[in-house]
Amino acid sequence: MDQSKFDVELKEYKRTKDSTMSPLVRARLDATYAALPEMSRERKVQRLRKAPYVAAAAVILGATVFTSGFISPVMAQSIKQIPLVGSLFSFIEADLGLRAAGEQGLSSQVNRSISHQDMKLEVTETVFDGTRAVYLLNVTAPNLKDGMFDTGTEVVKLSDAIENVTFSIDGKGQDDPGSLVTGGFFYSAGESHPNFLVFEEILKTSDHNSTGKIPDSFHAEVVVKLAGIDQAFKLDIPFQKATSNTIQLKPNAIQSNDGISFEVSEVNVTPVTTRLLYSVKLDGETTDKSIRAALFDDQGRQLTSLHGEGERKDNTLIFDARYASAQGQPKYFIIKPFVVKDHFAETVTDDQFIKGLEIKVDLPEKNK
């Protein structure tokens, strides 16, 4: 059996009003990586460079990077006094799952910081739902102003000043045997908080994790290196699972048409992340097609595609995909497979969706 494994890793992207790339673009980028043969496991620190959207983004979890600006105690207190906005995650517009976490009180306030000379790195908040471990890193320094960082040789965006970062649990990073870490990415917190970056680390699900169940709480060691600074910054960051409000379904729904068989085997939903396990089986005439699945809720909103892992066995692609959960509690999901034509297009046209393969998955009225 011709079998190849691959990791689908979302690279760094900017989620600001002026430079937001659509969820479908990210989905197509995922599909591009899914078509590649097994990536070398020699993915060490050098891959973690700063880069605009597609280039090294951050974090492929063996390493990742984080940084952020300074919020005064007065400003922090003011934010907490605003109704429904006690968390900075509430300001993240592009990821409705994280925004909901902030608004619903699912984030954890932490106080972890490290200083070197006149620079300070501080982690202020985390969100962990069993799949995504997310944290905000705040950087304050005299050479940082409005999200622009002076390296000594040039002035660049804060995210572009990141040289590398490592993220490890129990001393194990992404490429270490038995590691819980599978990948991640980072992006700017937005124009209103230009000195903040949001970092996401993705943990292996139980069926992809030989070490067993992901713990409800853990400490991660993060080491950050910034351009022009000869000192690496090491932080110990605690994570605590914030919700047990999870839907777990195994619909095992199958649809076939035009030489393609599409099956949805599992759906897991938290207020922060929606996880979808699906497979696509192609006949001999369609094996060259690149196919992904778009996920819509009962309001017709497409959930933001985040990342995933896949395995190709002959003419079958088995995929474990994660999406940012939409606000509210949907009554059902509609999953629509589509043929990828242009990995950098801003939209997917109706003719790209494969007719006869759409699957509806009903959700229970209350999470249990």
mmCIF file of C-alpha atoms in Angstrom:
data_model
loop_
_atom_site.group_PDB
_atom_site.id
_atom_site.type_symbol
_atom_site.label_atom_id
_atom_site.label_comp_id
_atom_site.label_asym_id
_atom_site.label_seq_id
_atom_site.Cartn_x
_atom_site.Cartn_y
_atom_site.Cartn_z
ATOM 1 C CA MET A 1 0.000 0.000 0.000
ATOM 2 C CA ASP A 2 1.268 3.376 -1.008
ATOM 3 C CA GLN A 3 1.042 5.316 2.230
ATOM 4 C CA SER A 4 2.341 8.782 3.021
ATOM 5 C CA LYS A 5 1.787 11.015 6.006
ATOM 6 C CA PHE A 6 1.845 14.752 6.088
ATOM 7 C CA ASP A 7 1.294 17.559 8.532
ATOM 8 C CA VAL A 8 -0.803 20.516 7.485
ATOM 9 C CA GLU A 9 0.616 23.572 9.189
ATOM 10 C CA LEU A 10 -0.901 26.991 8.876
ATOM 11 C CA LYS A 11 1.773 29.598 8.496
ATOM 12 C CA GLU A 12 1.843 33.006 10.056
ATOM 13 C CA TYR A 13 -0.861 35.365 8.925
ATOM 14 C CA LYS A 14 -1.982 38.821 9.847
ATOM 15 C CA ARG A 15 -5.556 39.166 11.112
ATOM 16 C CA THR A 16 -6.021 42.908 10.869
ATOM 17 C CA LYS A 17 -8.722 44.894 9.153
ATOM 18 C CA ASP A 18 -6.351 45.897 6.372
ATOM 19 C CA SER A 19 -4.807 42.493 5.793
ATOM 20 C CA THR A 20 -7.208 39.703 6.558
ATOM 21 C CA MET A 21 -7.009 36.592 4.401
ATOM 22 C CA SER A 22 -10.246 34.699 4.084
ATOM 23 C CA PRO A 23 -10.860 31.333 5.749
ATOM 24 C CA LEU A 24 -11.154 29.752 2.325
ATOM 25 C CA VAL A 25 -7.705 30.931 1.397
ATOM 26 C CA ARG A 26 -6.363 29.279 4.513
ATOM 27 C CA ALA A 27 -8.299 26.148 3.635
ATOM 28 C CA ARG A 28 -6.715 26.096 0.227
ATOM 29 C CA LEU A 29 -3.270 26.578 1.648
ATOM 30 C CA ASP A 30 -3.958 23.594 3.869
ATOM 31 C CA ALA A 31 -4.887 21.628 0.773
ATOM 32 C CA THR A 32 -1.617 22.562 -0.870
ATOM 33 C CA TYR A 33 0.334 21.162 2.038
ATOM 34 C CA ALA A 34 -1.899 18.095 2.111
ATOM 35 C CA ALA A 35 -0.840 17.270 -1.442
ATOM 36 C CA LEU A 36 2.813 17.127 -0.503
ATOM 37 C CA PRO A 37 4.656 13.943 0.446
ATOM 38 C CA GLU A 38 5.853 13.418 3.986
ATOM 39 C CA MET A 39 7.749 16.406 5.271
ATOM 40 C CA SER A 40 11.137 15.880 6.781
ATOM 41 C CA ARG A 41 11.124 15.828 10.548
ATOM 42 C CA GLU A 42 14.215 18.020 10.486
ATOM 43 C CA ARG A 43 12.007 21.022 11.160
ATOM 44 C CA LYS A 44 13.959 22.860 13.763
ATOM 45 C CA VAL A 45 14.379 26.411 14.854
ATOM 46 C CA GLN A 46 15.539 27.741 11.494
ATOM 47 C CA ARG A 47 12.060 27.257 10.029
ATOM 48 C CA LEU A 48 10.555 29.540 12.562
ATOM 49 C CA ARG A 49 11.323 32.833 11.011
ATOM 50 C CA LYS A 50 9.082 35.713 10.769
ATOM 51 C CA ALA A 51 7.429 36.035 7.501
ATOM 52 C CA PRO A 52 4.409 37.437 5.914
ATOM 53 C CA TYR A 53 1.428 35.120 5.731
ATOM 54 C CA VAL A 54 2.705 32.200 3.744
ATOM 55 C CA ALA A 55 6.330 32.110 4.537
ATOM 56 C CA ALA A 56 7.568 30.717 7.748
ATOM 57 C CA ALA A 57 5.160 31.601 9.982
ATOM 58 C CA ALA A 58 5.527 30.928 12.905
ATOM 59 C CA VAL A 59 5.061 28.329 14.379
ATOM 60 C CA ILE A 60 5.244 25.091 13.415
ATOM 61 C CA LEU A 61 5.301 24.107 16.721
ATOM 62 C CA GLY A 62 8.600 22.815 17.311
ATOM 63 C CA ALA A 63 8.950 26.370 17.869
ATOM 64 C CA THR A 64 6.918 29.477 17.998
ATOM 65 C CA VAL A 65 7.216 33.013 18.910
ATOM 66 C CA PHE A 66 5.494 35.570 20.880
ATOM 67 C CA THR A 67 5.641 39.181 21.784
ATOM 68 C CA SER A 68 3.559 42.095 22.759
ATOM 69 C CA GLY A 69 3.227 45.637 23.867
ATOM 70 C CA PHE A 70 2.640 47.167 27.240
ATOM 71 C CA ILE A 71 -0.767 47.854 28.768
ATOM 72 C CA SER A 72 -0.720 50.175 31.707
ATOM 73 C CA PRO A 73 -2.516 49.172 34.925
ATOM 74 C CA VAL A 74 -4.951 52.014 34.349
ATOM 75 C CA MET A 75 -5.801 50.818 30.848
ATOM 76 C CA ALA A 76 -6.070 47.213 32.001
ATOM 77 C CA GLN A 77 -8.452 48.230 34.756
ATOM 78 C CA SER A 78 -10.488 50.291 32.297
ATOM 79 C CA ILE A 79 -10.811 47.316 29.975
ATOM 80 C CA LYS A 80 -12.037 45.120 32.812
ATOM 81 C CA GLN A 81 -14.728 47.670 33.640
ATOM 82 C CA ILE A 82 -16.211 47.544 30.146
ATOM 83 C CA PRO A 83 -19.182 45.140 30.089
ATOM 84 C CA LEU A 84 -18.465 41.813 28.362
ATOM 85 C CA VAL A 85 -14.922 42.933 27.581
ATOM 86 C CA GLY A 86 -12.863 41.790 30.546
ATOM 87 C CA SER A 87 -10.561 39.855 28.250
ATOM 88 C CA LEU A 88 -8.371 41.031 25.402
ATOM 89 C CA PHE A 89 -9.482 37.963 23.489
ATOM 90 C CA SER A 90 -12.808 39.774 23.153
ATOM 91 C CA PHE A 91 -11.161 42.120 20.640
ATOM 92 C CA ILE A 92 -10.050 39.384 18.227
ATOM 93 C CA GLU A 93 -12.406 39.803 15.297
ATOM 94 C CA ALA A 94 -11.074 37.184 12.878
ATOM 95 C CA ASP A 95 -11.403 34.201 15.232
ATOM 96 C CA LEU A 96 -14.919 33.963 16.616
ATOM 97 C CA GLY A 97 -13.914 31.044 18.823
ATOM 98 C CA LEU A 98 -11.299 33.052 20.711
ATOM 99 C CA ARG A 99 -13.562 36.055 20.820
ATOM 100 C CA ALA A 100 -16.287 33.923 22.400
ATOM 101 C CA ALA A 101 -13.765 32.597 24.903
ATOM 102 C CA GLY A 102 -13.014 36.157 25.982
ATOM 103 C CA GLU A 103 -16.645 37.188 26.187
ATOM 104 C CA GLN A 104 -17.744 34.051 28.040
ATOM 105 C CA GLY A 105 -14.993 34.208 30.637
ATOM 106 C CA LEU A 106 -13.142 31.150 29.313
ATOM 107 C CA SER A 107 -9.737 32.822 29.327
ATOM 108 C CA SER A 108 -7.340 32.562 32.267
ATOM 109 C CA GLN A 109 -5.477 35.562 33.634
ATOM 110 C CA VAL A 110 -1.807 34.735 34.141
ATOM 111 C CA ASN A 111 1.118 36.760 35.364
ATOM 112 C CA ARG A 112 4.277 35.509 33.714
ATOM 113 C CA SER A 113 6.971 37.949 32.665
ATOM 114 C CA ILE A 114 10.693 38.226 32.067
ATOM 115 C CA SER A 115 12.868 41.304 31.639
ATOM 116 C CA HIS A 116 16.260 41.986 30.135
ATOM 117 C CA GLN A 117 17.766 45.443 30.484
ATOM 118 C CA ASP A 118 14.936 47.766 29.405
ATOM 119 C CA MET A 119 12.815 45.155 27.608
ATOM 120 C CA LYS A 120 9.972 43.137 29.131
ATOM 121 C CA LEU A 121 7.965 40.215 27.798
ATOM 122 C CA GLU A 122 4.748 39.350 29.592
ATOM 123 C CA VAL A 123 2.055 36.727 29.085
ATOM 124 C CA THR A 124 -1.229 38.148 30.284
ATOM 125 C CA GLU A 125 -3.921 35.676 29.250
ATOM 126 C CA THR A 126 -4.360 32.118 28.031
ATOM 127 C CA VAL A 127 -7.157 30.041 26.546
ATOM 128 C CA PHE A 128 -7.127 26.233 26.514
ATOM 129 C CA ASP A 129 -10.067 24.061 25.452
ATOM 130 C CA GLY A 130 -8.316 20.698 25.188
ATOM 131 C CA THR A 131 -7.171 21.246 21.602
ATOM 132 C CA ARG A 132 -5.891 24.794 21.250
ATOM 133 C CA ALA A 133 -3.487 26.355 23.749
ATOM 134 C CA VAL A 134 -3.554 30.095 23.049
ATOM 135 C CA TYR A 135 -1.784 32.930 24.807
ATOM 136 C CA LEU A 136 -1.216 36.657 24.470
ATOM 137 C CA LEU A 137 2.316 37.955 24.691
ATOM 138 C CA ASN A 138 2.923 41.595 25.527
ATOM 139 C CA VAL A 139 6.260 43.278 24.782
ATOM 140 C CA THR A 140 7.321 46.601 26.171
ATOM 141 C CA ALA A 141 10.577 48.217 25.098
ATOM 142 C CA PRO A 142 11.888 51.685 24.235
ATOM 143 C CA ASN A 143 12.552 50.519 20.671
ATOM 144 C CA LEU A 144 8.938 49.340 20.217
ATOM 145 C CA LYS A 145 6.261 51.841 19.239
ATOM 146 C CA ASP A 146 2.841 51.201 17.730
ATOM 147 C CA GLY A 147 3.784 47.689 16.694
ATOM 148 C CA MET A 148 7.028 48.733 14.999
ATOM 149 C CA PHE A 149 10.262 47.304 16.380
ATOM 150 C CA ASP A 150 13.716 48.834 15.875
ATOM 151 C CA THR A 151 16.237 45.992 15.609
ATOM 152 C CA GLY A 152 19.194 48.347 15.472
ATOM 153 C CA THR A 153 19.586 47.916 11.727
ATOM 154 C CA GLU A 154 15.997 48.406 10.558
ATOM 155 C CA VAL A 155 12.501 49.118 11.796
ATOM 156 C CA VAL A 156 10.097 46.236 11.197
ATOM 157 C CA LYS A 157 6.731 45.023 12.381
ATOM 158 C CA LEU A 158 6.895 43.331 15.744
ATOM 159 C CA SER A 159 5.999 39.962 14.243
ATOM 160 C CA ASP A 160 8.828 40.314 11.719
ATOM 161 C CA ALA A 161 11.305 40.891 14.550
ATOM 162 C CA ILE A 162 10.786 37.373 15.836
ATOM 163 C CA GLU A 163 13.720 35.129 15.002
ATOM 164 C CA ASN A 164 12.506 31.912 16.624
ATOM 165 C CA VAL A 165 10.524 30.475 19.464
ATOM 166 C CA THR A 166 10.260 27.057 21.021
ATOM 167 C CA PHE A 167 7.216 25.652 22.811
ATOM 168 C CA SER A 168 7.584 22.481 24.844
ATOM 169 C CA ILE A 169 5.619 20.456 27.392
ATOM 170 C CA ASP A 170 7.519 18.235 29.817
ATOM 171 C CA GLY A 171 10.681 19.085 27.907
ATOM 172 C CA LYS A 172 9.290 17.835 24.582
ATOM 173 C CA GLY A 173 8.717 20.016 21.532
ATOM 174 C CA GLN A 174 6.976 19.304 18.256
ATOM 175 C CA ASP A 175 9.527 16.929 16.757
ATOM 176 C CA ASP A 176 10.302 14.957 19.903
ATOM 177 C CA PRO A 177 8.932 11.414 20.342
ATOM 178 C CA GLY A 178 5.867 11.332 22.575
ATOM 179 C CA SER A 179 5.344 15.089 22.380
ATOM 180 C CA LEU A 180 1.870 16.535 22.858
ATOM 181 C CA VAL A 181 2.713 19.432 20.528
ATOM 182 C CA THR A 182 1.730 19.190 16.889
ATOM 183 C CA GLY A 183 1.897 22.715 15.399
ATOM 184 C CA GLY A 184 0.782 26.314 15.614
ATOM 185 C CA PHE A 185 0.886 29.871 14.316
ATOM 186 C CA PHE A 186 0.772 33.483 15.436
ATOM 187 C CA TYR A 187 -0.707 36.786 14.348
ATOM 188 C CA SER A 188 -1.181 40.360 15.461
ATOM 189 C CA ALA A 189 -3.875 41.039 18.035
ATOM 190 C CA GLY A 190 -5.030 43.918 15.833
ATOM 191 C CA GLU A 191 -4.729 47.638 15.316
ATOM 192 C CA SER A 192 -6.133 48.499 18.728
ATOM 193 C CA HIS A 193 -3.376 46.471 20.420
ATOM 194 C CA PRO A 194 -0.419 46.692 18.019
ATOM 195 C CA ASN A 195 2.171 45.497 20.535
ATOM 196 C CA PHE A 196 0.334 42.245 21.239
ATOM 197 C CA LEU A 197 0.666 38.985 19.370
ATOM 198 C CA VAL A 198 -1.639 36.004 19.690
ATOM 199 C CA PHE A 199 0.091 32.610 19.702
ATOM 200 C CA GLU A 200 -1.667 29.339 19.173
ATOM 201 C CA GLU A 201 -0.251 25.894 19.815
ATOM 202 C CA ILE A 202 -2.144 22.827 18.693
ATOM 203 C CA LEU A 203 -2.067 19.708 20.843
ATOM 204 C CA LYS A 204 -2.396 16.205 19.476
ATOM 205 C CA THR A 205 -5.766 14.595 19.813
ATOM 206 C CA SER A 206 -5.964 11.258 21.575
ATOM 207 C CA ASP A 207 -6.181 9.248 18.356
ATOM 208 C CA HIS A 208 -3.023 10.953 17.082
ATOM 209 C CA ASN A 209 -1.216 10.898 20.419
ATOM 210 C CA SER A 210 0.623 7.799 21.586
ATOM 211 C CA THR A 211 1.132 9.281 25.040
ATOM 212 C CA GLY A 212 -2.580 9.134 25.838
ATOM 213 C CA LYS A 213 -5.090 11.724 26.972
ATOM 214 C CA ILE A 214 -4.269 15.420 26.891
ATOM 215 C CA PRO A 215 -4.177 16.718 30.484
ATOM 216 C CA ASP A 216 -6.661 19.315 31.697
ATOM 217 C CA SER A 217 -3.763 21.457 32.937
ATOM 218 C CA PHE A 218 -0.066 21.700 32.155
ATOM 219 C CA HIS A 219 2.888 24.085 32.095
ATOM 220 C CA ALA A 220 4.653 24.953 28.851
ATOM 221 C CA GLU A 221 8.156 26.339 28.485
ATOM 222 C CA VAL A 222 8.415 29.034 25.846
ATOM 223 C CA VAL A 223 11.735 30.477 24.672
ATOM 224 C CA VAL A 224 11.623 33.594 22.495
ATOM 225 C CA LYS A 225 14.433 35.192 20.461
ATOM 226 C CA LEU A 226 14.008 38.660 18.975
ATOM 227 C CA ALA A 227 16.180 40.291 16.313
ATOM 228 C CA GLY A 228 18.838 42.613 17.651
ATOM 229 C CA ILE A 229 18.572 41.237 21.197
ATOM 230 C CA ASP A 230 21.375 38.970 22.372
ATOM 231 C CA GLN A 231 19.267 37.523 25.176
ATOM 232 C CA ALA A 232 16.686 34.768 24.703
ATOM 233 C CA PHE A 233 13.578 35.111 26.878
ATOM 234 C CA LYS A 234 12.288 32.027 28.694
ATOM 235 C CA LEU A 235 8.783 31.878 30.141
ATOM 236 C CA ASP A 236 6.910 29.205 32.080
ATOM 237 C CA ILE A 237 3.250 29.459 31.089
ATOM 238 C CA PRO A 238 0.421 27.599 32.878
ATOM 239 C CA PHE A 239 -2.612 26.364 30.944
ATOM 240 C CA GLN A 240 -5.888 25.256 32.480
ATOM 241 C CA LYS A 241 -8.744 23.756 30.500
ATOM 242 C CA ALA A 242 -11.548 26.275 30.737
ATOM 243 C CA THR A 243 -14.544 24.302 29.548
ATOM 244 C CA SER A 244 -16.063 20.850 29.727
ATOM 245 C CA ASN A 245 -18.901 22.070 27.537
ATOM 246 C CA THR A 246 -18.130 19.742 24.643
ATOM 247 C CA ILE A 247 -20.209 18.057 21.945
ATOM 248 C CA GLN A 248 -18.819 14.760 20.659
ATOM 249 C CA LEU A 249 -20.565 13.068 17.751
ATOM 250 C CA LYS A 250 -19.743 10.193 15.411
ATOM 251 C CA PRO A 251 -22.231 10.565 12.572
ATOM 252 C CA ASN A 252 -20.379 8.258 10.144
ATOM 253 C CA ALA A 253 -22.279 9.951 7.322
ATOM 254 C CA ILE A 254 -21.299 9.120 3.739
ATOM 255 C CA GLN A 255 -22.159 10.695 0.382
ATOM 256 C CA SER A 256 -20.844 9.661 -3.051
ATOM 257 C CA ASN A 257 -20.979 11.316 -6.453
ATOM 258 C CA ASP A 258 -18.943 11.721 -9.607
ATOM 259 C CA GLY A 259 -16.252 9.217 -8.588
ATOM 260 C CA ILE A 260 -15.757 10.761 -5.141
ATOM 261 C CA SER A 261 -16.853 9.366 -1.775
ATOM 262 C CA PHE A 262 -16.989 11.759 1.177
ATOM 263 C CA GLU A 263 -17.376 10.569 4.777
ATOM 264 C CA VAL A 264 -17.673 12.542 8.019
ATOM 265 C CA SER A 265 -16.705 10.234 10.875
ATOM 266 C CA GLU A 266 -16.465 12.548 13.889
ATOM 267 C CA VAL A 267 -17.433 16.056 15.003
ATOM 268 C CA ASN A 268 -16.209 17.601 18.269
ATOM 269 C CA VAL A 269 -17.304 21.078 19.326
ATOM 270 C CA THR A 270 -16.183 23.354 22.150
ATOM 271 C CA PRO A 271 -17.054 27.062 22.438
ATOM 272 C CA VAL A 272 -13.551 27.751 21.073
ATOM 273 C CA THR A 273 -12.727 25.033 18.525
ATOM 274 C CA THR A 274 -14.662 22.752 16.199
ATOM 275 C CA ARG A 275 -12.881 19.590 15.102
ATOM 276 C CA LEU A 276 -13.933 17.593 12.052
ATOM 277 C CA LEU A 277 -12.650 14.155 11.028
ATOM 278 C CA TYR A 278 -13.436 13.313 7.429
ATOM 279 C CA SER A 279 -12.128 11.275 4.516
ATOM 280 C CA VAL A 280 -12.240 11.652 0.761
ATOM 281 C CA LYS A 281 -11.931 8.589 -1.476
ATOM 282 C CA LEU A 282 -11.185 9.201 -5.144
ATOM 283 C CA ASP A 283 -11.451 6.927 -8.145
ATOM 284 C CA GLY A 284 -8.734 6.670 -10.768
ATOM 285 C CA GLU A 285 -10.071 9.564 -12.808
ATOM 286 C CA THR A 286 -10.199 12.020 -9.905
ATOM 287 C CA THR A 287 -7.008 11.206 -7.983
ATOM 288 C CA ASP A 288 -5.330 14.388 -9.191
ATOM 289 C CA LYS A 289 -7.983 16.597 -7.614
ATOM 290 C CA SER A 290 -7.241 18.606 -4.478
ATOM 291 C CA ILE A 291 -10.342 18.515 -2.291
ATOM 292 C CA ARG A 292 -11.113 20.133 1.036
ATOM 293 C CA ALA A 293 -14.224 20.609 3.157
ATOM 294 C CA ALA A 294 -15.850 23.914 4.087
ATOM 295 C CA LEU A 295 -17.873 23.946 7.309
ATOM 296 C CA PHE A 296 -21.011 26.101 7.731
ATOM 297 C CA ASP A 297 -23.262 26.573 10.743
ATOM 298 C CA ASP A 298 -27.046 26.891 10.789
ATOM 299 C CA GLN A 299 -26.771 30.641 10.140
ATOM 300 C CA GLY A 300 -24.843 30.072 6.932
ATOM 301 C CA ARG A 301 -21.582 31.311 8.461
ATOM 302 C CA GLN A 302 -18.450 29.573 7.301
ATOM 303 C CA LEU A 303 -16.198 28.609 10.190
ATOM 304 C CA THR A 304 -12.604 29.793 9.923
ATOM 305 C CA SER A 305 -10.254 26.967 8.927
ATOM 306 C CA LEU A 306 -7.308 26.803 11.333
ATOM 307 C CA HIS A 307 -5.112 23.766 10.752
ATOM 308 C CA GLY A 308 -5.080 20.007 10.644
ATOM 309 C CA GLU A 309 -3.226 16.781 10.005
ATOM 310 C CA GLY A 310 -3.831 14.283 7.262
ATOM 311 C CA GLU A 311 -2.808 10.886 6.006
ATOM 312 C CA ARG A 312 -2.998 9.678 2.433
ATOM 313 C CA LYS A 313 -3.495 5.964 1.800
ATOM 314 C CA ASP A 314 -3.519 5.139 -1.884
ATOM 315 C CA ASN A 315 -6.484 7.118 -3.243
ATOM 316 C CA THR A 316 -7.977 8.052 0.148
ATOM 317 C CA LEU A 317 -7.246 11.173 2.169
ATOM 318 C CA ILE A 318 -8.066 10.961 5.877
ATOM 319 C CA PHE A 319 -8.144 14.411 7.433
ATOM 320 C CA ASP A 320 -8.366 15.800 10.986
ATOM 321 C CA ALA A 321 -9.307 19.471 10.617
ATOM 322 C CA ARG A 322 -9.955 22.219 13.162
ATOM 323 C CA TYR A 323 -12.054 25.334 12.751
ATOM 324 C CA ALA A 324 -12.739 28.356 14.932
ATOM 325 C CA SER A 325 -16.146 27.855 16.530
ATOM 326 C CA ALA A 326 -18.853 30.330 15.619
ATOM 327 C CA GLN A 327 -20.680 32.367 18.240
ATOM 328 C CA GLY A 328 -23.803 30.880 19.726
ATOM 329 C CA GLN A 329 -24.831 27.253 19.754
ATOM 330 C CA PRO A 330 -25.633 26.013 16.237
ATOM 331 C CA LYS A 331 -28.393 23.469 15.673
ATOM 332 C CA TYR A 332 -26.520 21.778 12.858
ATOM 333 C CA PHE A 333 -23.516 21.957 10.548
ATOM 334 C CA ILE A 334 -23.401 21.721 6.776
ATOM 335 C CA ILE A 335 -20.151 20.264 5.429
ATOM 336 C CA LYS A 336 -19.439 20.998 1.772
ATOM 337 C CA PRO A 337 -16.467 19.427 -0.045
ATOM 338 C CA PHE A 338 -15.018 21.540 -2.836
ATOM 339 C CA VAL A 339 -12.322 21.211 -5.485
ATOM 340 C CA VAL A 340 -9.424 23.561 -4.929
ATOM 341 C CA LYS A 341 -8.592 25.505 -8.085
ATOM 342 C CA ASP A 342 -6.540 28.467 -6.953
ATOM 343 C CA HIS A 343 -4.872 28.270 -3.549
ATOM 344 C CA PHE A 344 -4.622 32.054 -3.353
ATOM 345 C CA ALA A 345 -8.105 33.032 -4.521
ATOM 346 C CA GLU A 346 -10.145 35.109 -2.112
ATOM 347 C CA THR A 347 -13.397 33.241 -2.643
ATOM 348 C CA VAL A 348 -14.724 29.831 -3.653
ATOM 349 C CA THR A 349 -17.263 29.910 -6.439
ATOM 350 C CA ASP A 350 -20.377 27.755 -6.493
ATOM 351 C CA ASP A 351 -19.011 25.567 -9.264
ATOM 352 C CA GLN A 352 -16.153 24.440 -6.991
ATOM 353 C CA PHE A 353 -18.492 22.702 -4.538
ATOM 354 C CA ILE A 354 -19.000 19.071 -5.475
ATOM 355 C CA LYS A 355 -22.681 18.395 -5.960
ATOM 356 C CA GLY A 356 -24.181 15.430 -4.178
ATOM 357 C CA LEU A 357 -21.556 15.343 -1.407
ATOM 358 C CA GLU A 358 -23.007 17.859 1.042
ATOM 359 C CA ILE A 359 -23.539 16.394 4.525
ATOM 360 C CA LYS A 360 -25.719 17.797 7.312
ATOM 361 C CA VAL A 361 -24.855 16.926 10.915
ATOM 362 C CA ASP A 362 -27.467 17.784 13.568
ATOM 363 C CA LEU A 363 -26.184 18.895 16.960
ATOM 364 C CA PRO A 364 -27.875 18.344 20.340
ATOM 365 C CA GLU A 365 -29.761 21.247 21.842
ATOM 366 C CA LYS A 366 -27.488 21.470 24.870
ATOM 367 C CA ASN A 367 -23.802 20.700 25.220
ATOM 368 C CA LYS A 368 -23.131 17.916 27.678
#
